[in-house]
């Protein structure tokens, strides 16, 4: 009950010095706000990434060649037979090889540099392909080695102005000394993820039948294969099976490196977490400054209210009661500052995140962190002034003018 | 009620020791109305502070209401101040931001009295000093005399064993001073023990006993029977 009375006194004192209290809290408000904004952005980025991963990262493996032990030779590359054998494994839903070359695509006077992927019709099972106009490659395109191409959304806009205008048009592809005419049959949507879009920047890509690419480049073996394993299966086991299979097919399994998308995402996500934590840590320094501000004002307040402290002591306030009164005042200031910082930070964070079209995530952890941290700041920086008040000699305090 | 034996108070100022009180022996009984007189530096304020448990004696015995005060811890001392002693100061020492009523309630907050009882008792105390119409005014809206009456109400609200008044009329005009003294007299008649520090003979003469201090010693301790005694 006495605690309630003390709380009332503390609130009255804060209210009586509105301007000063507000300025005192400002340091903490800014500090907490900065931390909250940064964590909000960090969380949003992570959620965006996770969203992207869920869309086309689960159970996916890339099999690449590596020249760790000896230089890669042509026979290490994957043949159609290798791809088929891997696809035949029971844990594998789809396997698809790719040939990648950089080419120039031209339509009338417009020209872009595009990463051209020679792929199979099952490529959309191992990579995320979202056709928004037209269609993707079909078995018949592969078998018939048709001169067709699928552009990404941005390429279509760059060459034709709109995605609608692109389908059905014929464009010119130049690679080295060769030039071919290809008709556009479909448009692929680029990622939903804002970060992915940002990362891709001016990157253009396109797909053609793998058989056509083989012909262009005089190859029948491929340097890279993508695999979609069944979801919920241990990818480590699958990795081993694939390597064993390659071994059985007279390949040197030491020449292959299998990457799990999961691991890559986890690494990026970890990096992002670390980055967020580091910047938050730097922002947290401003909390220290805020805390010092609170201590400063509390010291001024103790000096100003020396006489009041003397009166209260003469009337029977214990030193511990006086200590509590000033400590509570400091804690109220800091917690209120923390709460305001949290609200403002969340609002600003929400604004930025929605501007970037990233998901907004209210993290209970961040709220708890802000409130706990601000309480701790209040206690840590309030204790010294409160102790000073509690220790005042009542006679001196009563005489203080 | 109050027994003081061989009380000494020594202040250390660097290497110089100042003996503010030398071997004080005083006994004050319940219901007495005592004036403590003496020029400044005579030790009367020091004595008052020790009586009020705001300060501790260097040596000697101080028994208040059967309690040996020097043995008590700071927290208990705060409780003694709260329960046994009511202070009235020359400069009133009211909290400026709260109303008269809240000021009177203050000691009861530290005595952990419930809000309802506090209000009731505070109103009653203010009634005893004749201030029922100004209870919701802040100190700066009250005259000096009224402020001192609020302070008296605050001093008596916890039913203390003694009321200690340090120059209670010092900051008041003579009319207000007279009123304040009338309140003290009435309280004393009702049984309150009052100890009043003053250097004004006409104030001291309104009490029933004068203890005079000089150079840290009691030089005179006499009972009054109504007649005016010239202070020398």
XYZ file of C-alpha atoms in Angstrom:
633
model
C 0.000 0.000 0.000
C 2.832 2.346 0.831
C 4.306 1.368 -2.544
C 1.101 2.594 -4.162
C 1.355 5.901 -2.290
C 4.975 6.254 -3.358
C 3.979 5.518 -6.932
C 1.366 8.253 -6.727
C 3.904 10.728 -5.397
C 6.352 9.803 -8.151
C 3.733 10.262 -10.866
C 2.703 13.620 -9.395
C 6.308 14.764 -9.456
C 6.808 13.682 -13.043
C 3.588 15.393 -14.013
C 4.517 18.573 -12.161
C 7.662 18.835 -14.329
C 6.117 17.893 -17.652
C 8.609 19.598 -19.931
C 11.600 18.373 -18.046
C 10.257 14.839 -17.838
C 9.584 14.797 -21.564
C 13.092 16.003 -22.379
C 14.565 13.491 -19.981
C 12.723 10.686 -21.689
C 13.734 11.871 -25.142
C 17.143 10.196 -25.031
C 15.591 6.885 -24.204
C 12.759 7.348 -26.673
C 15.238 7.884 -29.488
C 17.431 4.993 -28.396
C 14.641 2.437 -28.067
C 13.088 3.746 -31.242
C 16.301 3.179 -33.185
C 16.663 -0.352 -31.871
C 13.042 -1.155 -32.615
C 13.228 0.202 -36.166
C 16.348 -1.799 -36.900
C 14.981 -5.038 -35.482
C 11.704 -4.488 -37.323
C 13.584 -4.096 -40.592
C 15.813 -7.061 -39.806
C 12.839 -9.245 -38.991
C 11.022 -8.089 -42.093
C 14.015 -8.934 -44.266
C 14.313 -12.324 -42.666
C 10.625 -13.074 -43.061
C 10.847 -11.992 -46.692
C 13.750 -14.350 -47.211
C 12.029 -17.191 -45.443
C 8.975 -16.596 -47.569
C 11.127 -16.791 -50.662
C 12.763 -19.947 -49.392
C 9.472 -21.618 -48.621
C 8.399 -20.842 -52.158
C 11.307 -22.396 -53.947
C 13.960 -23.590 -51.579
C 12.506 -26.594 -49.820
C 14.088 -29.933 -50.657
C 16.135 -28.433 -53.469
C 19.670 -29.435 -54.258
C 22.185 -28.094 -56.718
C 24.807 -30.474 -58.016
C 27.829 -28.591 -59.259
C 31.193 -29.657 -60.500
C 34.249 -28.796 -58.515
C 37.892 -28.854 -59.482
C 39.090 -29.328 -55.957
C 41.097 -32.491 -56.626
C 41.810 -32.248 -60.313
C 40.658 -30.080 -63.165
C 37.135 -30.784 -64.394
C 37.063 -32.610 -67.678
C 34.237 -32.904 -70.115
C 33.358 -36.455 -69.121
C 32.640 -35.279 -65.586
C 29.719 -33.280 -66.953
C 26.218 -34.718 -66.684
C 24.827 -36.615 -69.596
C 21.126 -37.044 -70.277
C 21.550 -40.568 -68.939
C 22.920 -39.240 -65.623
C 20.007 -36.878 -65.246
C 17.524 -39.629 -65.987
C 19.222 -42.031 -63.566
C 19.103 -39.478 -60.767
C 15.509 -38.637 -61.523
C 14.725 -42.343 -61.257
C 15.790 -42.430 -57.611
C 12.723 -42.898 -55.467
C 13.403 -39.886 -53.211
C 13.806 -37.601 -56.190
C 10.794 -35.939 -57.698
C 12.587 -34.226 -60.525
C 16.071 -33.660 -61.836
C 16.911 -31.147 -64.492
C 20.171 -30.049 -66.002
C 20.941 -26.632 -67.388
C 23.281 -24.942 -69.785
C 23.885 -21.288 -69.118
C 25.326 -18.708 -71.507
C 25.224 -14.993 -71.707
C 23.634 -13.796 -74.920
C 22.302 -10.645 -76.501
C 18.591 -10.455 -77.169
C 17.327 -7.980 -79.712
C 13.933 -6.787 -80.776
C 13.852 -4.016 -83.361
C 16.234 -1.383 -82.015
C 16.129 -2.604 -78.414
C 18.798 -4.857 -77.041
C 19.526 -6.482 -73.694
C 22.141 -8.776 -72.304
C 20.458 -11.875 -70.884
C 21.491 -15.028 -69.060
C 20.136 -17.735 -71.302
C 19.306 -21.043 -69.667
C 18.965 -24.148 -71.739
C 16.563 -26.239 -69.673
C 14.224 -29.198 -69.787
C 10.463 -29.074 -69.614
C 10.595 -30.320 -66.011
C 12.734 -27.345 -65.018
C 9.691 -25.770 -63.379
C 9.775 -28.609 -60.852
C 13.281 -27.869 -59.674
C 13.180 -24.095 -59.825
C 10.418 -21.652 -59.212
C 8.869 -20.778 -62.541
C 5.746 -18.667 -62.544
C 4.434 -18.105 -66.016
C 2.256 -15.018 -66.110
C 1.750 -14.849 -69.885
C 1.826 -17.633 -72.431
C 3.268 -20.996 -71.389
C 6.405 -22.739 -70.203
C 8.454 -25.235 -72.255
C 6.735 -28.491 -73.070
C 7.979 -31.940 -73.911
C 7.318 -31.230 -77.556
C 9.423 -28.073 -77.510
C 12.325 -30.126 -76.175
C 11.881 -33.055 -78.534
C 11.220 -30.873 -81.542
C 14.066 -28.563 -80.618
C 11.794 -25.628 -81.325
C 13.091 -22.096 -81.636
C 11.153 -20.753 -78.652
C 12.134 -18.600 -75.721
C 10.649 -17.619 -72.379
C 11.593 -14.192 -71.075
C 11.450 -12.863 -67.591
C 9.030 -10.059 -66.868
C 11.681 -7.381 -66.865
C 13.235 -8.474 -70.171
C 9.808 -8.414 -71.755
C 9.218 -4.883 -70.537
C 12.699 -3.824 -71.617
C 12.232 -5.185 -75.147
C 8.526 -4.740 -75.771
C 7.358 -2.179 -73.283
C 4.746 -4.503 -71.782
C 4.530 -8.198 -71.007
C 1.338 -8.462 -73.102
C 3.097 -7.265 -76.227
C 5.905 -9.803 -75.941
C 4.163 -13.158 -76.365
C 4.144 -14.318 -79.995
C 6.859 -11.902 -81.126
C 10.099 -13.025 -82.696
C 13.374 -11.784 -81.247
C 16.941 -12.144 -82.375
C 19.464 -13.874 -80.164
C 23.146 -13.302 -80.736
C 25.738 -15.531 -79.154
C 29.279 -15.282 -80.344
C 29.225 -15.199 -84.141
C 25.846 -16.940 -84.340
C 22.445 -15.364 -84.654
C 19.108 -17.116 -84.263
C 15.505 -16.120 -84.366
C 13.350 -17.238 -81.463
C 9.703 -16.701 -80.789
C 8.558 -15.642 -77.356
C 6.097 -18.171 -75.898
C 5.905 -17.189 -72.244
C 6.773 -14.669 -69.590
C 8.166 -15.670 -66.222
C 7.299 -13.650 -63.157
C 10.236 -12.443 -61.166
C 10.359 -13.088 -57.439
C 7.759 -11.743 -55.016
C 10.511 -11.081 -52.556
C 11.473 -7.427 -52.399
C 15.000 -8.262 -51.377
C 15.330 -10.697 -54.238
C 14.118 -8.051 -56.680
C 16.612 -5.591 -55.252
C 19.409 -8.135 -55.484
C 18.549 -8.945 -59.109
C 18.657 -5.325 -60.178
C 19.329 -5.147 -63.933
C 19.590 -8.914 -64.251
C 17.761 -10.446 -67.226
C 17.268 -14.117 -67.874
C 15.539 -16.362 -70.377
C 14.832 -20.029 -71.027
C 15.121 -22.057 -74.219
C 14.832 -25.836 -74.776
C 17.962 -27.593 -73.573
C 18.122 -29.493 -76.832
C 18.302 -26.204 -78.733
C 21.066 -24.937 -76.458
C 22.998 -28.190 -76.983
C 22.837 -27.584 -80.674
C 23.939 -23.920 -80.391
C 26.902 -24.746 -78.239
C 27.792 -28.183 -79.553
C 27.500 -29.902 -76.206
C 25.579 -32.922 -74.995
C 26.738 -32.801 -71.414
C 25.802 -30.267 -68.801
C 27.823 -28.657 -66.031
C 25.022 -28.236 -63.496
C 21.996 -30.122 -62.332
C 19.142 -29.146 -60.078
C 17.242 -31.693 -58.066
C 13.949 -31.553 -56.278
C 13.845 -34.167 -53.544
C 10.638 -35.171 -51.906
C 9.829 -32.752 -49.165
C 10.273 -33.889 -45.556
C 13.023 -36.259 -46.517
C 16.495 -36.053 -45.054
C 18.562 -34.257 -47.638
C 21.773 -35.729 -46.255
C 20.614 -39.213 -47.179
C 19.594 -38.045 -50.644
C 22.972 -36.392 -51.156
C 24.717 -39.608 -50.365
C 22.475 -41.611 -52.680
C 23.161 -39.267 -55.563
C 26.900 -39.477 -55.062
C 26.740 -43.277 -54.864
C 24.729 -43.352 -58.031
C 27.211 -41.161 -59.867
C 29.989 -43.421 -58.635
C 28.161 -46.449 -60.019
C 27.870 -44.650 -63.307
C 31.682 -44.600 -63.497
C 31.953 -41.018 -62.354
C 34.398 -39.686 -59.851
C 32.185 -38.632 -56.953
C 34.929 -36.379 -55.571
C 34.248 -34.066 -58.510
C 30.753 -33.142 -57.361
C 29.576 -30.785 -54.775
C 25.953 -30.891 -53.693
C 24.520 -27.705 -52.207
C 21.373 -27.647 -50.194
C 19.335 -24.493 -50.662
C 18.390 -24.779 -47.019
C 21.951 -24.342 -45.918
C 22.476 -21.351 -48.146
C 19.342 -19.700 -46.842
C 20.293 -20.487 -43.283
C 23.643 -18.837 -43.827
C 22.179 -15.689 -45.318
C 19.566 -15.595 -42.591
C 22.253 -15.977 -39.968
C 24.239 -13.158 -41.514
C 21.165 -10.983 -41.440
C 20.545 -11.791 -37.786
C 24.116 -10.916 -36.960
C 23.896 -7.674 -38.891
C 20.660 -6.698 -37.161
C 22.097 -7.501 -33.770
C 25.244 -5.501 -34.446
C 23.431 -2.389 -35.610
C 20.984 -2.720 -32.730
C 23.927 -2.930 -30.390
C 25.329 0.275 -31.776
C 21.922 1.932 -31.455
C 21.740 0.659 -27.895
C 24.626 2.958 -27.032
C 22.146 5.798 -27.302
C 20.212 4.074 -24.527
C 23.241 4.557 -22.364
C 23.162 8.245 -23.175
C 19.442 8.267 -22.348
C 20.185 6.603 -19.042
C 22.800 9.186 -18.194
C 20.234 11.882 -19.003
C 17.849 10.321 -16.515
C 20.543 10.152 -13.881
C 21.433 13.778 -14.480
C 17.861 14.964 -14.079
C 17.303 12.805 -11.030
C 20.391 14.315 -9.412
C 19.075 17.793 -10.144
C 15.724 16.750 -8.775
C 17.243 15.426 -5.557
C 19.101 18.692 -5.028
C 16.017 20.739 -5.806
C 13.885 18.718 -3.472
C 16.356 18.489 -0.631
C 14.001 20.324 1.657
C 11.082 18.114 0.688
C 13.238 15.092 1.484
C 14.044 16.615 4.876
C 10.369 17.219 5.588
C 9.430 13.702 4.579
C 12.175 12.276 6.743
C 11.146 14.379 9.732
C 7.603 13.126 9.284
C 8.756 9.537 9.439
C 9.762 8.472 5.943
C 12.389 5.767 6.166
C 15.543 6.061 4.093
C 14.316 3.055 2.124
C 11.024 4.813 1.408
C 12.832 7.881 0.080
C 15.089 5.639 -1.990
C 12.089 3.894 -3.443
C 10.350 7.172 -4.238
C 13.223 8.441 -6.365
C 13.956 5.063 -7.865
C 10.346 4.632 -8.915
C 10.407 8.076 -10.444
C 13.473 7.176 -12.515
C 11.965 3.861 -13.543
C 8.661 5.467 -14.557
C 10.569 7.956 -16.699
C 12.610 5.233 -18.342
C 9.762 2.779 -18.839
C 7.516 5.483 -20.218
C 10.368 6.525 -22.503
C 10.849 2.909 -23.501
C 7.170 2.482 -24.201
C 6.987 5.645 -26.289
C 10.166 4.651 -28.126
C 8.671 1.245 -28.792
C 5.440 2.716 -30.130
C 7.150 5.326 -32.282
C 9.770 2.844 -33.463
C 7.113 0.315 -34.397
C 5.115 2.968 -36.245
C 8.144 4.178 -38.187
C 9.304 0.598 -38.757
C 5.863 -0.261 -40.050
C 5.979 2.732 -42.387
C 9.339 1.790 -43.858
C 8.473 -1.882 -44.138
C 5.212 -1.234 -45.937
C 6.971 1.198 -48.238
C 9.422 -1.576 -49.147
C 6.550 -4.089 -49.362
C 8.176 -6.288 -46.779
C 6.187 -8.195 -44.182
C 5.701 -6.411 -40.835
C 6.349 -8.617 -37.869
C 5.652 -7.546 -34.300
C 8.209 -9.397 -32.314
C 7.304 -10.141 -28.697
C 11.031 -10.464 -28.121
C 11.645 -6.883 -29.251
C 8.821 -5.559 -27.071
C 10.079 -7.465 -24.057
C 13.623 -6.351 -24.806
C 12.627 -2.689 -25.049
C 10.594 -2.726 -21.862
C 13.032 -4.796 -19.845
C 15.985 -2.812 -21.068
C 14.361 0.514 -20.284
C 13.448 -0.719 -16.805
C 17.016 -1.810 -16.260
C 18.270 1.576 -17.467
C 15.909 3.299 -15.022
C 17.057 1.176 -12.117
C 20.750 1.350 -12.945
C 20.804 5.098 -13.472
C 18.192 5.856 -10.830
C 19.900 4.074 -7.974
C 22.683 6.565 -7.452
C 20.476 9.685 -7.190
C 17.941 7.769 -5.090
C 20.651 6.619 -2.724
C 21.869 10.167 -2.475
C 18.378 11.282 -1.503
C 17.975 8.477 1.008
C 21.271 9.321 2.664
C 20.552 13.028 3.134
C 20.809 14.121 6.716
C 17.334 15.320 7.719
C 18.659 18.300 9.682
C 20.777 19.571 6.805
C 17.961 18.841 4.406
C 15.464 20.822 6.475
C 17.823 23.765 6.622
C 18.481 23.695 2.879
C 17.309 26.809 1.087
C 8.045 10.367 29.350
C 11.357 11.939 28.419
C 14.453 11.200 30.465
C 17.804 12.598 29.494
C 20.928 11.840 31.481
C 24.482 12.962 30.869
C 23.729 13.824 27.268
C 26.650 15.150 25.228
C 26.903 16.185 21.637
C 30.259 16.842 20.047
C 30.697 18.121 16.520
C 33.943 17.436 14.795
C 35.074 20.097 12.420
C 38.299 18.780 11.011
C 40.564 18.424 14.009
C 38.601 20.876 16.127
C 35.964 19.405 18.387
C 33.044 21.582 19.369
C 30.994 20.470 22.330
C 27.493 21.636 21.518
C 25.893 19.954 24.513
C 27.666 19.190 27.780
C 26.152 16.828 30.281
C 22.461 17.629 29.916
C 20.092 16.128 32.460
C 16.413 16.804 31.879
C 13.194 15.037 32.620
C 9.929 16.011 30.967
C 6.658 14.403 31.974
C 3.535 13.709 30.030
C 1.295 16.712 29.622
C 3.976 19.307 30.226
C 4.256 22.507 28.223
C 7.919 23.413 28.123
C 9.794 26.268 26.545
C 13.458 25.873 25.708
C 15.217 29.192 25.641
C 18.672 30.413 24.967
C 20.665 32.633 22.643
C 21.848 31.281 19.336
C 24.729 28.886 19.742
C 23.519 27.894 23.185
C 22.799 24.369 21.993
C 19.036 24.577 22.135
C 18.597 23.641 18.474
C 20.984 20.719 18.825
C 19.020 19.624 21.866
C 15.808 19.953 19.918
C 17.162 17.856 17.048
C 18.201 15.110 19.420
C 14.823 15.228 21.167
C 13.209 14.958 17.750
C 15.321 11.936 16.838
C 16.688 13.809 13.837
C 20.150 13.629 15.334
C 21.920 11.307 17.724
C 23.760 12.239 20.890
C 27.479 11.520 21.108
C 26.985 9.965 24.520
C 24.464 9.854 27.310
C 21.013 8.476 27.763
C 17.809 9.513 26.012
C 14.683 7.625 26.882
C 11.478 8.535 25.075
C 8.346 6.655 26.073
C 10.400 3.845 27.647
C 12.529 3.501 24.526
C 16.278 3.973 24.584
C 16.662 6.068 21.475
C 20.405 5.679 20.956
C 19.981 1.945 20.463
C 17.585 2.267 17.577
C 18.410 1.728 13.908
C 17.712 4.474 11.364
C 14.553 2.809 10.117
C 13.183 2.467 13.640
C 14.147 6.044 14.330
C 12.062 7.097 11.338
C 9.186 5.184 12.863
C 9.711 6.914 16.214
C 9.624 10.302 14.479
C 6.481 9.221 12.725
C 4.643 7.825 15.746
C 5.969 9.693 18.778
C 6.948 13.120 17.548
C 5.110 15.889 15.824
C 7.260 18.657 14.385
C 6.308 22.284 13.964
C 8.961 24.387 12.261
C 9.605 28.093 12.097
C 9.365 28.023 8.309
C 6.306 25.708 8.355
C 7.942 23.163 6.026
C 4.797 22.249 4.193
C 5.093 20.615 0.791
C 4.184 23.410 -1.620
C 2.567 21.400 -4.394
C -0.082 19.605 -2.381
C -3.136 20.860 -0.507
C -3.363 21.506 3.227
C -5.327 18.289 3.617
C -2.688 16.249 1.765
C 0.043 17.846 3.837
C -1.700 16.780 7.004
C -2.167 13.279 5.594
C 1.546 12.932 4.896
C 2.716 11.449 8.231
C -0.086 8.920 8.030
C 1.111 7.741 4.630
C 4.336 6.696 6.283
C 2.325 5.188 9.149
C 0.516 3.055 6.527
C -2.933 4.358 7.442
C -5.630 3.617 4.868
C -6.671 6.448 2.549
C -10.125 6.715 4.093
C -8.842 6.888 7.687
C -6.169 9.334 6.617
C -8.672 11.728 5.235
C -10.915 11.446 8.244
C -8.120 11.978 10.738
C -6.615 14.812 8.713
C -9.962 16.566 8.573
C -10.324 16.135 12.301
C -6.853 17.534 12.961
C -7.550 20.518 10.725
C -10.767 21.033 12.606
C -8.819 21.159 15.866
C -6.686 24.006 14.530
C -9.745 25.731 13.106
C -8.970 25.387 9.403
C -11.887 23.369 8.064
C -12.639 25.935 5.377
C -9.165 25.961 3.782
C -8.388 22.264 3.523
C -8.196 22.188 -0.264
C -5.904 25.190 -0.562
C -2.251 24.894 -1.278
C 0.241 26.416 1.171
C 0.893 29.435 -1.073
C -2.804 30.262 -0.945
C -2.723 30.428 2.838
C -1.487 33.121 5.206
C 1.500 32.491 7.449
C -0.696 31.841 10.449
C -2.857 29.461 8.485
C 0.196 27.625 7.196
C 1.498 27.180 10.700
C -1.871 25.876 11.763
C -1.718 23.315 8.945
C 1.727 22.366 10.221
C 0.342 21.953 13.742
C -2.490 19.801 12.419
C 0.137 17.695 10.647
C 2.174 17.444 13.853
C -0.695 16.179 15.957
C -2.428 13.959 13.441
C -0.568 10.758 14.418
C -1.256 11.405 18.100
C 2.398 11.816 18.977
C 3.842 11.581 22.472
C 5.396 15.027 22.094
C 4.952 17.980 19.831
C 8.245 19.719 19.136
C 7.907 23.266 17.938
C 11.006 25.107 16.794
C 10.361 28.883 16.896
C 6.792 28.308 15.715
C 5.925 31.990 15.886
C 9.225 33.237 14.506
C 7.897 33.902 11.015
C 4.481 35.142 12.077
C 3.021 38.546 12.864
C 1.977 39.006 16.447
C -1.704 38.298 15.835
C -1.003 35.008 14.051
C 1.606 34.197 16.669
C -0.968 34.728 19.342
C -3.420 32.421 17.576
C -0.809 29.725 17.223
C 0.071 29.968 20.898
C -3.617 29.702 21.762
C -3.787 26.469 19.795
C -0.770 25.092 21.611
C -2.294 26.025 24.946
C -5.569 24.364 24.030
C -3.771 21.216 22.871
C -1.794 21.165 26.089
C -4.993 21.499 28.061
C -6.268 18.446 26.189
C -3.229 16.557 27.400
C -0.613 17.008 24.670
C 3.018 17.277 25.693
C 4.507 20.289 23.962
C 8.133 21.374 23.805
C 8.713 24.720 22.231
C 12.013 26.305 21.322
C 11.976 30.085 21.331
C 14.059 33.074 22.098
C 11.080 35.305 22.731
C 10.357 35.722 26.458
C 6.714 36.596 25.905
C 6.227 33.326 24.050
C 8.143 31.330 26.642
C 6.147 32.928 29.385
C 2.960 31.410 28.020
C 4.257 27.918 28.748
C 4.420 26.214 32.129
C 8.151 25.543 32.366
C 11.243 27.202 30.955
C 14.517 25.416 30.433
C 17.301 27.856 29.598
C 20.433 26.901 27.701
C 23.740 28.661 27.440
C 26.998 27.342 26.010
C 25.651 23.839 25.772
C 24.460 23.619 29.322
C 21.152 23.982 31.119
C 21.572 27.087 33.243
C 18.048 27.364 34.496
C 15.007 25.100 34.699
C 11.985 26.527 36.420
C 8.285 26.063 36.550
C 6.033 29.040 35.875
C 2.910 29.852 37.722
C 1.361 32.198 35.296
C 3.476 35.281 35.918
C 5.676 36.854 33.277
C 9.350 36.222 33.742
C 11.915 38.476 32.207
C 14.500 36.555 30.224
C 18.065 37.551 30.944
